[in-house]
Amino acid sequence: MNAAPHFRRIALIGFGLIGGSIARAAKLQGLASEIVTTARSEKTRARVAELGIVDLVVATNAEAVEDADLVILCIPVGACGAVAEEIAPHLKAGAIVSDVGSVKGSIVRDMAPHLPDNVHFVPAHPVAGTEHSGPDSGFAELFINRWCILTPPEGVDAEAVERLRAFWAALGAKVEVMTPDHHDLVLAITSHLPHLIAYTIVGTADELGQVTSSEVIKFSAGGFRDFTRIAASDPTMWRDVFLANKDAVLEMLGTFNEDLSKLTRAIRRGDGEALFDHFTRTRAIRRGIVETGQDSAAPDFGRPHPPLAKQ
Ligand code: NAP
């Protein structure tokens, strides 16, 4: 693995869960002489200054990128094109320009046309997150042992890709390179569809007539509460993800609907063997996720279970 890279100045545009986590981890690892950041609202900028994690908080995106040798957009996917256009004239020659967006095809389409030829554009997606957002939600350990996918356009400077790979590795991530379209297809099934299902089921439970909302909440430990964590994710971010990754999500949704119909049919026909076989296959997938260190092996996601009090 490459040694940790050092940047003279890193600019983070947007300081929420992801921007804030990058800032905290990069500071801890000493990856920059100076980290400068900005956010859209005065409120967030004031809070970031108060937190004292970065060296400089500035009011505009243009000021933030001035003289930076690594610029990372940590803002919603739908905002990246306009911000790329805004910062383009202020970028330093030779700078690496990246992002953290959860969709990659639309990022390349929206950002690339605005960027000057003398910068290196290397889009990235750290596959790590929580349901929290805002400047207080970040933490330095977020990326440890999580994947970060880079989707460099063809012909981009290999050394720039390598520097960004080493940057993410220094934040604790495992790095993989793929095309934007392949990324969007993989993430449609592993992230976007599960979020859509969680958003749907939590909404459905809320609209049920015969089961009251208080019963849904009271008996949620039966499985429902695990969906509610995902369904609590940021509405702006997820609106943008579904708008930006429409084709891949619709493709996966088609396959999902077919599989749901198969299971519906098995239940209707009382086909226990089909249900058992299916659930056996999915149980093995869970084991695989635990074995590769992508989740805890602790039962019930490691929730504490207090001891039974003696009567
Ligand atoms: P967040 O906590 O909500 O922070 C978003 C930041 O972007 C804030 O600083 C916000 O400024 C700024 N912002 C919002 N709208 C903007 C606009 N139109 N123009 C300029 N700045 C704007 O979000 P996040 O969770 O860090 O997500 C940021 C990016 O990371 C998204 O592209 C998302 O797809 C990607 N991502 C998220 C996760 C996750 O689990 N959350 C995981 C991987 C990747 P104000 O606070 O001033 O509004």
mmCIF file of N, CA and C in Angstrom, residues 17-133:
data_model
loop_
_atom_site.group_PDB
_atom_site.id
_atom_site.type_symbol
_atom_site.label_atom_id
_atom_site.label_comp_id
_atom_site.label_asym_id
_atom_site.label_seq_id
_atom_site.Cartn_x
_atom_site.Cartn_y
_atom_site.Cartn_z
ATOM 1 N N LEU A 17 -22.393 15.025 7.409
ATOM 2 C CA LEU A 17 -21.887 13.736 7.895
ATOM 3 C C LEU A 17 -20.587 13.361 7.183
ATOM 4 N N ILE A 18 -20.592 13.446 5.844
ATOM 5 C CA ILE A 18 -19.430 12.952 5.098
ATOM 6 C C ILE A 18 -18.279 13.968 5.133
ATOM 7 N N GLY A 19 -18.570 15.231 4.811
ATOM 8 C CA GLY A 19 -17.519 16.256 4.856
ATOM 9 C C GLY A 19 -16.910 16.348 6.252
ATOM 10 N N GLY A 20 -17.760 16.311 7.258
ATOM 11 C CA GLY A 20 -17.284 16.422 8.643
ATOM 12 C C GLY A 20 -16.451 15.220 9.055
ATOM 13 N N SER A 21 -16.801 14.038 8.542
ATOM 14 C CA SER A 21 -16.032 12.835 8.882
ATOM 15 C C SER A 21 -14.678 12.860 8.169
ATOM 16 N N ILE A 22 -14.676 13.316 6.906
ATOM 17 C CA ILE A 22 -13.396 13.418 6.176
ATOM 18 C C ILE A 22 -12.476 14.392 6.920
ATOM 19 N N ALA A 23 -13.033 15.546 7.311
ATOM 20 C CA ALA A 23 -12.217 16.564 7.985
ATOM 21 C C ALA A 23 -11.606 16.002 9.270
ATOM 22 N N ARG A 24 -12.432 15.346 10.065
ATOM 23 C CA ARG A 24 -11.945 14.813 11.349
ATOM 24 C C ARG A 24 -10.851 13.763 11.121
ATOM 25 N N ALA A 25 -11.092 12.835 10.166
ATOM 26 C CA ALA A 25 -10.122 11.756 9.934
ATOM 27 C C ALA A 25 -8.839 12.296 9.292
ATOM 28 N N ALA A 26 -8.993 13.242 8.344
ATOM 29 C CA ALA A 26 -7.809 13.780 7.653
ATOM 30 C C ALA A 26 -6.936 14.574 8.633
ATOM 31 N N LYS A 27 -7.569 15.267 9.572
ATOM 32 C CA LYS A 27 -6.814 16.015 10.593
ATOM 33 C C LYS A 27 -6.016 15.050 11.464
ATOM 34 N N LEU A 28 -6.736 14.015 11.901
ATOM 35 C CA LEU A 28 -6.126 13.019 12.782
ATOM 36 C C LEU A 28 -4.917 12.365 12.122
ATOM 37 N N GLN A 29 -5.018 12.140 10.813
ATOM 38 C CA GLN A 29 -3.958 11.450 10.084
ATOM 39 C C GLN A 29 -2.916 12.421 9.525
ATOM 40 N N GLY A 30 -3.142 13.713 9.723
ATOM 41 C CA GLY A 30 -2.177 14.709 9.249
ATOM 42 C C GLY A 30 -2.022 14.714 7.737
ATOM 43 N N LEU A 31 -3.140 14.628 7.009
ATOM 44 C CA LEU A 31 -3.062 14.506 5.548
ATOM 45 C C LEU A 31 -2.963 15.852 4.836
ATOM 46 N N ALA A 32 -3.096 16.953 5.588
ATOM 47 C CA ALA A 32 -3.027 18.278 4.953
ATOM 48 C C ALA A 32 -2.392 19.291 5.892
ATOM 49 N N SER A 33 -1.674 20.268 5.293
ATOM 50 C CA SER A 33 -1.155 21.365 6.108
ATOM 51 C C SER A 33 -2.313 22.237 6.550
ATOM 52 N N GLU A 34 -3.347 22.285 5.671
ATOM 53 C CA GLU A 34 -4.467 23.182 5.961
ATOM 54 C C GLU A 34 -5.752 22.583 5.381
ATOM 55 N N ILE A 35 -6.814 22.563 6.180
ATOM 56 C CA ILE A 35 -8.123 22.135 5.660
ATOM 57 C C ILE A 35 -9.054 23.340 5.719
ATOM 58 N N VAL A 36 -9.612 23.652 4.552
ATOM 59 C CA VAL A 36 -10.540 24.789 4.483
ATOM 60 C C VAL A 36 -11.905 24.241 4.088
ATOM 61 N N THR A 37 -12.945 24.835 4.641
ATOM 62 C CA THR A 37 -14.277 24.334 4.308
ATOM 63 C C THR A 37 -15.275 25.477 4.181
ATOM 64 N N THR A 38 -16.407 25.138 3.574
ATOM 65 C CA THR A 38 -17.517 26.066 3.506
ATOM 66 C C THR A 38 -18.798 25.245 3.508
ATOM 67 N N ALA A 39 -19.910 25.886 3.799
ATOM 68 C CA ALA A 39 -21.216 25.221 3.709
ATOM 69 C C ALA A 39 -22.175 26.258 3.158
ATOM 70 N N ARG A 40 -23.342 25.779 2.753
ATOM 71 C CA ARG A 40 -24.305 26.666 2.098
ATOM 72 C C ARG A 40 -24.833 27.738 3.050
ATOM 73 N N SER A 41 -25.162 27.344 4.277
ATOM 74 C CA SER A 41 -25.807 28.298 5.192
ATOM 75 C C SER A 41 -24.829 28.898 6.192
ATOM 76 N N GLU A 42 -25.134 30.102 6.598
ATOM 77 C CA GLU A 42 -24.339 30.801 7.611
ATOM 78 C C GLU A 42 -24.368 30.007 8.924
ATOM 79 N N LYS A 43 -25.546 29.397 9.193
ATOM 80 C CA LYS A 43 -25.712 28.631 10.438
ATOM 81 C C LYS A 43 -24.690 27.487 10.517
ATOM 82 N N THR A 44 -24.574 26.717 9.407
ATOM 83 C CA THR A 44 -23.624 25.583 9.410
ATOM 84 C C THR A 44 -22.196 26.097 9.487
ATOM 85 N N ARG A 45 -21.906 27.161 8.735
ATOM 86 C CA ARG A 45 -20.528 27.699 8.756
ATOM 87 C C ARG A 45 -20.146 28.142 10.174
ATOM 88 N N ALA A 46 -21.089 28.787 10.858
ATOM 89 C CA ALA A 46 -20.814 29.251 12.231
ATOM 90 C C ALA A 46 -20.574 28.052 13.148
ATOM 91 N N ARG A 47 -21.349 26.994 12.961
ATOM 92 C CA ARG A 47 -21.200 25.808 13.811
ATOM 93 C C ARG A 47 -19.848 25.126 13.542
ATOM 94 N N VAL A 48 -19.456 25.086 12.251
ATOM 95 C CA VAL A 48 -18.172 24.443 11.903
ATOM 96 C C VAL A 48 -17.011 25.233 12.533
ATOM 97 N N ALA A 49 -17.115 26.561 12.477
ATOM 98 C CA ALA A 49 -16.065 27.394 13.083
ATOM 99 C C ALA A 49 -15.988 27.117 14.589
ATOM 100 N N GLU A 50 -17.158 26.973 15.208
ATOM 101 C CA GLU A 50 -17.237 26.706 16.640
ATOM 102 C C GLU A 50 -16.601 25.354 16.997
ATOM 103 N N LEU A 51 -16.816 24.358 16.130
ATOM 104 C CA LEU A 51 -16.289 23.013 16.391
ATOM 105 C C LEU A 51 -14.758 22.996 16.384
ATOM 106 N N GLY A 52 -14.155 23.894 15.579
ATOM 107 C CA GLY A 52 -12.699 24.036 15.580
ATOM 108 C C GLY A 52 -11.943 22.852 14.984
ATOM 109 N N ILE A 53 -12.571 22.103 14.098
ATOM 110 C CA ILE A 53 -11.896 20.934 13.503
ATOM 111 C C ILE A 53 -11.005 21.349 12.332
ATOM 112 N N VAL A 54 -11.502 22.283 11.507
ATOM 113 C CA VAL A 54 -10.742 22.693 10.321
ATOM 114 C C VAL A 54 -9.971 23.982 10.597
ATOM 115 N N ASP A 55 -9.058 24.317 9.675
ATOM 116 C CA ASP A 55 -8.216 25.492 9.901
ATOM 117 C C ASP A 55 -8.906 26.782 9.507
ATOM 118 N N LEU A 56 -9.807 26.684 8.511
ATOM 119 C CA LEU A 56 -10.409 27.899 7.973
ATOM 120 C C LEU A 56 -11.820 27.613 7.473
ATOM 121 N N VAL A 57 -12.765 28.481 7.841
ATOM 122 C CA VAL A 57 -14.129 28.369 7.306
ATOM 123 C C VAL A 57 -14.376 29.630 6.494
ATOM 124 N N VAL A 58 -14.728 29.460 5.221
ATOM 125 C CA VAL A 58 -14.938 30.639 4.368
ATOM 126 C C VAL A 58 -16.392 30.685 3.898
ATOM 127 N N ALA A 59 -16.772 31.856 3.365
ATOM 128 C CA ALA A 59 -18.195 32.075 3.054
ATOM 129 C C ALA A 59 -18.602 31.549 1.680
ATOM 130 N N THR A 60 -17.638 31.440 0.748
ATOM 131 C CA THR A 60 -18.047 31.055 -0.617
ATOM 132 C C THR A 60 -17.261 29.841 -1.111
ATOM 133 N N ASN A 61 -17.868 29.137 -2.068
ATOM 134 C CA ASN A 61 -17.208 27.980 -2.678
ATOM 135 C C ASN A 61 -15.943 28.419 -3.419
ATOM 136 N N ALA A 62 -16.017 29.586 -4.068
ATOM 137 C CA ALA A 62 -14.874 30.092 -4.833
ATOM 138 C C ALA A 62 -13.670 30.317 -3.917
ATOM 139 N N GLU A 63 -13.901 30.931 -2.771
ATOM 140 C CA GLU A 63 -12.803 31.165 -1.812
ATOM 141 C C GLU A 63 -12.229 29.846 -1.305
ATOM 142 N N ALA A 64 -13.120 28.880 -1.094
ATOM 143 C CA ALA A 64 -12.683 27.601 -0.516
ATOM 144 C C ALA A 64 -11.683 26.889 -1.420
ATOM 145 N N VAL A 65 -11.916 26.915 -2.733
ATOM 146 C CA VAL A 65 -11.058 26.127 -3.630
ATOM 147 C C VAL A 65 -9.770 26.847 -4.020
ATOM 148 N N GLU A 66 -9.718 28.135 -3.732
ATOM 149 C CA GLU A 66 -8.539 28.948 -4.057
ATOM 150 C C GLU A 66 -7.276 28.261 -3.526
ATOM 151 N N ASP A 67 -6.360 27.917 -4.427
ATOM 152 C CA ASP A 67 -5.060 27.361 -4.029
ATOM 153 C C ASP A 67 -5.115 25.954 -3.417
ATOM 154 N N ALA A 68 -6.275 25.289 -3.471
ATOM 155 C CA ALA A 68 -6.373 23.938 -2.891
ATOM 156 C C ALA A 68 -5.841 22.912 -3.877
ATOM 157 N N ASP A 69 -5.094 21.910 -3.370
ATOM 158 C CA ASP A 69 -4.637 20.867 -4.301
ATOM 159 C C ASP A 69 -5.508 19.622 -4.251
ATOM 160 N N LEU A 70 -6.446 19.569 -3.287
ATOM 161 C CA LEU A 70 -7.497 18.531 -3.324
ATOM 162 C C LEU A 70 -8.817 19.209 -2.947
ATOM 163 N N VAL A 71 -9.790 19.094 -3.833
ATOM 164 C CA VAL A 71 -11.109 19.698 -3.606
ATOM 165 C C VAL A 71 -12.127 18.554 -3.595
ATOM 166 N N ILE A 72 -12.918 18.454 -2.506
ATOM 167 C CA ILE A 72 -13.933 17.384 -2.452
ATOM 168 C C ILE A 72 -15.309 18.008 -2.208
ATOM 169 N N LEU A 73 -16.222 17.745 -3.128
ATOM 170 C CA LEU A 73 -17.601 18.217 -2.967
ATOM 171 C C LEU A 73 -18.336 17.215 -2.071
ATOM 172 N N CYS A 74 -18.791 17.677 -0.925
ATOM 173 C CA CYS A 74 -19.482 16.797 0.045
ATOM 174 C C CYS A 74 -20.905 17.304 0.224
ATOM 175 N N ILE A 75 -21.595 17.421 -0.878
ATOM 176 C CA ILE A 75 -22.930 18.041 -0.925
ATOM 177 C C ILE A 75 -23.884 17.095 -1.660
ATOM 178 N N PRO A 76 -25.192 17.362 -1.623
ATOM 179 C CA PRO A 76 -26.115 16.471 -2.324
ATOM 180 C C PRO A 76 -25.787 16.350 -3.819
ATOM 181 N N VAL A 77 -26.049 15.153 -4.360
ATOM 182 C CA VAL A 77 -25.727 14.838 -5.756
ATOM 183 C C VAL A 77 -26.297 15.900 -6.715
ATOM 184 N N GLY A 78 -27.530 16.326 -6.475
ATOM 185 C CA GLY A 78 -28.204 17.265 -7.375
ATOM 186 C C GLY A 78 -27.579 18.649 -7.397
ATOM 187 N N ALA A 79 -26.724 18.957 -6.417
ATOM 188 C CA ALA A 79 -26.121 20.292 -6.345
ATOM 189 C C ALA A 79 -24.736 20.338 -6.990
ATOM 190 N N CYS A 80 -24.175 19.159 -7.344
ATOM 191 C CA CYS A 80 -22.760 19.111 -7.756
ATOM 192 C C CYS A 80 -22.477 19.820 -9.082
ATOM 193 N N GLY A 81 -23.408 19.732 -10.053
ATOM 194 C CA GLY A 81 -23.174 20.370 -11.356
ATOM 195 C C GLY A 81 -23.024 21.882 -11.210
ATOM 196 N N ALA A 82 -23.963 22.504 -10.506
ATOM 197 C CA ALA A 82 -23.933 23.968 -10.350
ATOM 198 C C ALA A 82 -22.693 24.406 -9.578
ATOM 199 N N VAL A 83 -22.299 23.621 -8.571
ATOM 200 C CA VAL A 83 -21.114 23.996 -7.787
ATOM 201 C C VAL A 83 -19.845 23.830 -8.632
ATOM 202 N N ALA A 84 -19.801 22.780 -9.473
ATOM 203 C CA ALA A 84 -18.639 22.595 -10.356
ATOM 204 C C ALA A 84 -18.484 23.809 -11.278
ATOM 205 N N GLU A 85 -19.605 24.280 -11.800
ATOM 206 C CA GLU A 85 -19.576 25.441 -12.700
ATOM 207 C C GLU A 85 -19.072 26.680 -11.947
ATOM 208 N N GLU A 86 -19.526 26.806 -10.711
ATOM 209 C CA GLU A 86 -19.155 27.976 -9.900
ATOM 210 C C GLU A 86 -17.665 27.979 -9.532
ATOM 211 N N ILE A 87 -17.112 26.793 -9.203
ATOM 212 C CA ILE A 87 -15.709 26.771 -8.744
ATOM 213 C C ILE A 87 -14.707 26.714 -9.887
ATOM 214 N N ALA A 88 -15.169 26.283 -11.075
ATOM 215 C CA ALA A 88 -14.242 26.014 -12.191
ATOM 216 C C ALA A 88 -13.203 27.125 -12.419
ATOM 217 N N PRO A 89 -13.616 28.399 -12.485
ATOM 218 C CA PRO A 89 -12.610 29.429 -12.777
ATOM 219 C C PRO A 89 -11.612 29.662 -11.654
ATOM 220 N N HIS A 90 -11.897 29.115 -10.467
ATOM 221 C CA HIS A 90 -11.046 29.403 -9.304
ATOM 222 C C HIS A 90 -10.126 28.246 -8.928
ATOM 223 N N LEU A 91 -10.217 27.135 -9.683
ATOM 224 C CA LEU A 91 -9.420 25.955 -9.338
ATOM 225 C C LEU A 91 -7.958 26.154 -9.694
ATOM 226 N N LYS A 92 -7.094 25.604 -8.859
ATOM 227 C CA LYS A 92 -5.648 25.685 -9.112
ATOM 228 C C LYS A 92 -5.266 24.644 -10.169
ATOM 229 N N ALA A 93 -4.368 24.990 -11.066
ATOM 230 C CA ALA A 93 -3.911 24.019 -12.076
ATOM 231 C C ALA A 93 -3.280 22.824 -11.365
ATOM 232 N N GLY A 94 -3.634 21.628 -11.817
ATOM 233 C CA GLY A 94 -3.058 20.417 -11.218
ATOM 234 C C GLY A 94 -3.835 19.885 -10.026
ATOM 235 N N ALA A 95 -4.890 20.607 -9.619
ATOM 236 C CA ALA A 95 -5.664 20.156 -8.455
ATOM 237 C C ALA A 95 -6.413 18.869 -8.773
ATOM 238 N N ILE A 96 -6.639 18.048 -7.729
ATOM 239 C CA ILE A 96 -7.521 16.884 -7.863
ATOM 240 C C ILE A 96 -8.906 17.348 -7.416
ATOM 241 N N VAL A 97 -9.909 17.121 -8.257
ATOM 242 C CA VAL A 97 -11.285 17.491 -7.913
ATOM 243 C C VAL A 97 -12.077 16.196 -7.764
ATOM 244 N N SER A 98 -12.737 16.048 -6.606
ATOM 245 C CA SER A 98 -13.482 14.821 -6.355
ATOM 246 C C SER A 98 -14.814 15.147 -5.683
ATOM 247 N N ASP A 99 -15.549 14.108 -5.364
ATOM 248 C CA ASP A 99 -16.842 14.277 -4.690
ATOM 249 C C ASP A 99 -17.069 13.031 -3.852
ATOM 250 N N VAL A 100 -18.239 12.937 -3.220
ATOM 251 C CA VAL A 100 -18.541 11.759 -2.408
ATOM 252 C C VAL A 100 -19.946 11.235 -2.724
ATOM 253 N N GLY A 101 -20.517 11.686 -3.817
ATOM 254 C CA GLY A 101 -21.914 11.404 -4.153
ATOM 255 C C GLY A 101 -22.226 9.925 -4.258
ATOM 256 N N SER A 102 -23.452 9.571 -3.880
ATOM 257 C CA SER A 102 -23.880 8.171 -3.863
ATOM 258 C C SER A 102 -24.250 7.647 -5.247
ATOM 259 N N VAL A 103 -24.277 8.523 -6.250
ATOM 260 C CA VAL A 103 -24.510 8.120 -7.643
ATOM 261 C C VAL A 103 -23.319 8.657 -8.428
ATOM 262 N N LYS A 104 -22.845 7.911 -9.444
ATOM 263 C CA LYS A 104 -21.640 8.376 -10.127
ATOM 264 C C LYS A 104 -21.863 8.802 -11.573
ATOM 265 N N GLY A 105 -22.774 8.123 -12.297
ATOM 266 C CA GLY A 105 -22.996 8.491 -13.698
ATOM 267 C C GLY A 105 -23.433 9.945 -13.825
ATOM 268 N N SER A 106 -24.382 10.355 -13.010
ATOM 269 C CA SER A 106 -24.907 11.723 -13.111
ATOM 270 C C SER A 106 -23.868 12.751 -12.655
ATOM 271 N N ILE A 107 -23.011 12.345 -11.707
ATOM 272 C CA ILE A 107 -21.952 13.261 -11.238
ATOM 273 C C ILE A 107 -20.990 13.562 -12.394
ATOM 274 N N VAL A 108 -20.602 12.501 -13.113
ATOM 275 C CA VAL A 108 -19.681 12.692 -14.244
ATOM 276 C C VAL A 108 -20.364 13.573 -15.299
ATOM 277 N N ARG A 109 -21.624 13.266 -15.609
ATOM 278 C CA ARG A 109 -22.352 14.051 -16.624
ATOM 279 C C ARG A 109 -22.497 15.517 -16.191
ATOM 280 N N ASP A 110 -22.789 15.749 -14.902
ATOM 281 C CA ASP A 110 -23.075 17.115 -14.432
ATOM 282 C C ASP A 110 -21.814 17.939 -14.175
ATOM 283 N N MET A 111 -20.744 17.262 -13.700
ATOM 284 C CA MET A 111 -19.558 18.042 -13.301
ATOM 285 C C MET A 111 -18.519 18.183 -14.410
ATOM 286 N N ALA A 112 -18.232 17.061 -15.097
ATOM 287 C CA ALA A 112 -17.105 17.043 -16.051
ATOM 288 C C ALA A 112 -17.135 18.181 -17.077
ATOM 289 N N PRO A 113 -18.297 18.508 -17.676
ATOM 290 C CA PRO A 113 -18.274 19.547 -18.715
ATOM 291 C C PRO A 113 -17.819 20.920 -18.219
ATOM 292 N N HIS A 114 -17.932 21.157 -16.916
ATOM 293 C CA HIS A 114 -17.567 22.479 -16.378
ATOM 294 C C HIS A 114 -16.094 22.590 -15.988
ATOM 295 N N LEU A 115 -15.441 21.435 -15.775
ATOM 296 C CA LEU A 115 -14.094 21.491 -15.191
ATOM 297 C C LEU A 115 -13.023 21.766 -16.249
ATOM 298 N N PRO A 116 -12.037 22.616 -15.910
ATOM 299 C CA PRO A 116 -10.977 22.915 -16.882
ATOM 300 C C PRO A 116 -10.077 21.700 -17.119
ATOM 301 N N ASP A 117 -9.391 21.694 -18.267
ATOM 302 C CA ASP A 117 -8.538 20.551 -18.634
ATOM 303 C C ASP A 117 -7.347 20.392 -17.707
ATOM 304 N N ASN A 118 -6.959 21.474 -17.019
ATOM 305 C CA ASN A 118 -5.734 21.380 -16.209
ATOM 306 C C ASN A 118 -5.968 20.897 -14.774
ATOM 307 N N VAL A 119 -7.164 20.326 -14.484
ATOM 308 C CA VAL A 119 -7.359 19.678 -13.182
ATOM 309 C C VAL A 119 -7.665 18.193 -13.409
ATOM 310 N N HIS A 120 -7.508 17.387 -12.348
ATOM 311 C CA HIS A 120 -7.729 15.945 -12.452
ATOM 312 C C HIS A 120 -9.042 15.603 -11.753
ATOM 313 N N PHE A 121 -10.017 15.132 -12.520
ATOM 314 C CA PHE A 121 -11.342 14.848 -11.968
ATOM 315 C C PHE A 121 -11.437 13.355 -11.645
ATOM 316 N N VAL A 122 -11.550 13.039 -10.350
ATOM 317 C CA VAL A 122 -11.629 11.637 -9.908
ATOM 318 C C VAL A 122 -12.826 11.496 -8.954
ATOM 319 N N PRO A 123 -14.006 11.167 -9.490
ATOM 320 C CA PRO A 123 -15.179 11.015 -8.625
ATOM 321 C C PRO A 123 -14.992 9.841 -7.649
ATOM 322 N N ALA A 124 -15.631 9.966 -6.487
ATOM 323 C CA ALA A 124 -15.491 8.911 -5.467
ATOM 324 C C ALA A 124 -16.793 8.747 -4.696
ATOM 325 N N HIS A 125 -16.979 7.561 -4.142
ATOM 326 C CA HIS A 125 -18.138 7.306 -3.279
ATOM 327 C C HIS A 125 -17.726 6.436 -2.102
ATOM 328 N N PRO A 126 -17.609 7.042 -0.914
ATOM 329 C CA PRO A 126 -17.362 6.210 0.267
ATOM 330 C C PRO A 126 -18.655 5.493 0.644
ATOM 331 N N VAL A 127 -18.622 4.169 0.627
ATOM 332 C CA VAL A 127 -19.852 3.408 0.932
ATOM 333 C C VAL A 127 -19.922 3.235 2.451
ATOM 334 N N ALA A 128 -20.234 4.326 3.102
ATOM 335 C CA ALA A 128 -20.264 4.358 4.569
ATOM 336 C C ALA A 128 -21.196 5.480 4.964
ATOM 337 N N GLY A 129 -21.964 5.282 5.992
ATOM 338 C CA GLY A 129 -22.847 6.378 6.410
ATOM 339 C C GLY A 129 -23.678 5.990 7.603
ATOM 340 N N THR A 130 -24.456 6.930 8.043
ATOM 341 C CA THR A 130 -25.432 6.686 9.108
ATOM 342 C C THR A 130 -26.690 7.443 8.696
ATOM 343 N N GLU A 131 -27.723 7.384 9.525
ATOM 344 C CA GLU A 131 -28.955 8.113 9.204
ATOM 345 C C GLU A 131 -28.887 9.562 9.694
ATOM 346 N N HIS A 132 -27.746 9.973 10.247
ATOM 347 C CA HIS A 132 -27.638 11.341 10.770
ATOM 348 C C HIS A 132 -27.007 12.270 9.750
ATOM 349 N N SER A 133 -27.315 13.554 9.859
ATOM 350 C CA SER A 133 -26.675 14.521 8.965
ATOM 351 C C SER A 133 -26.321 15.785 9.745
#
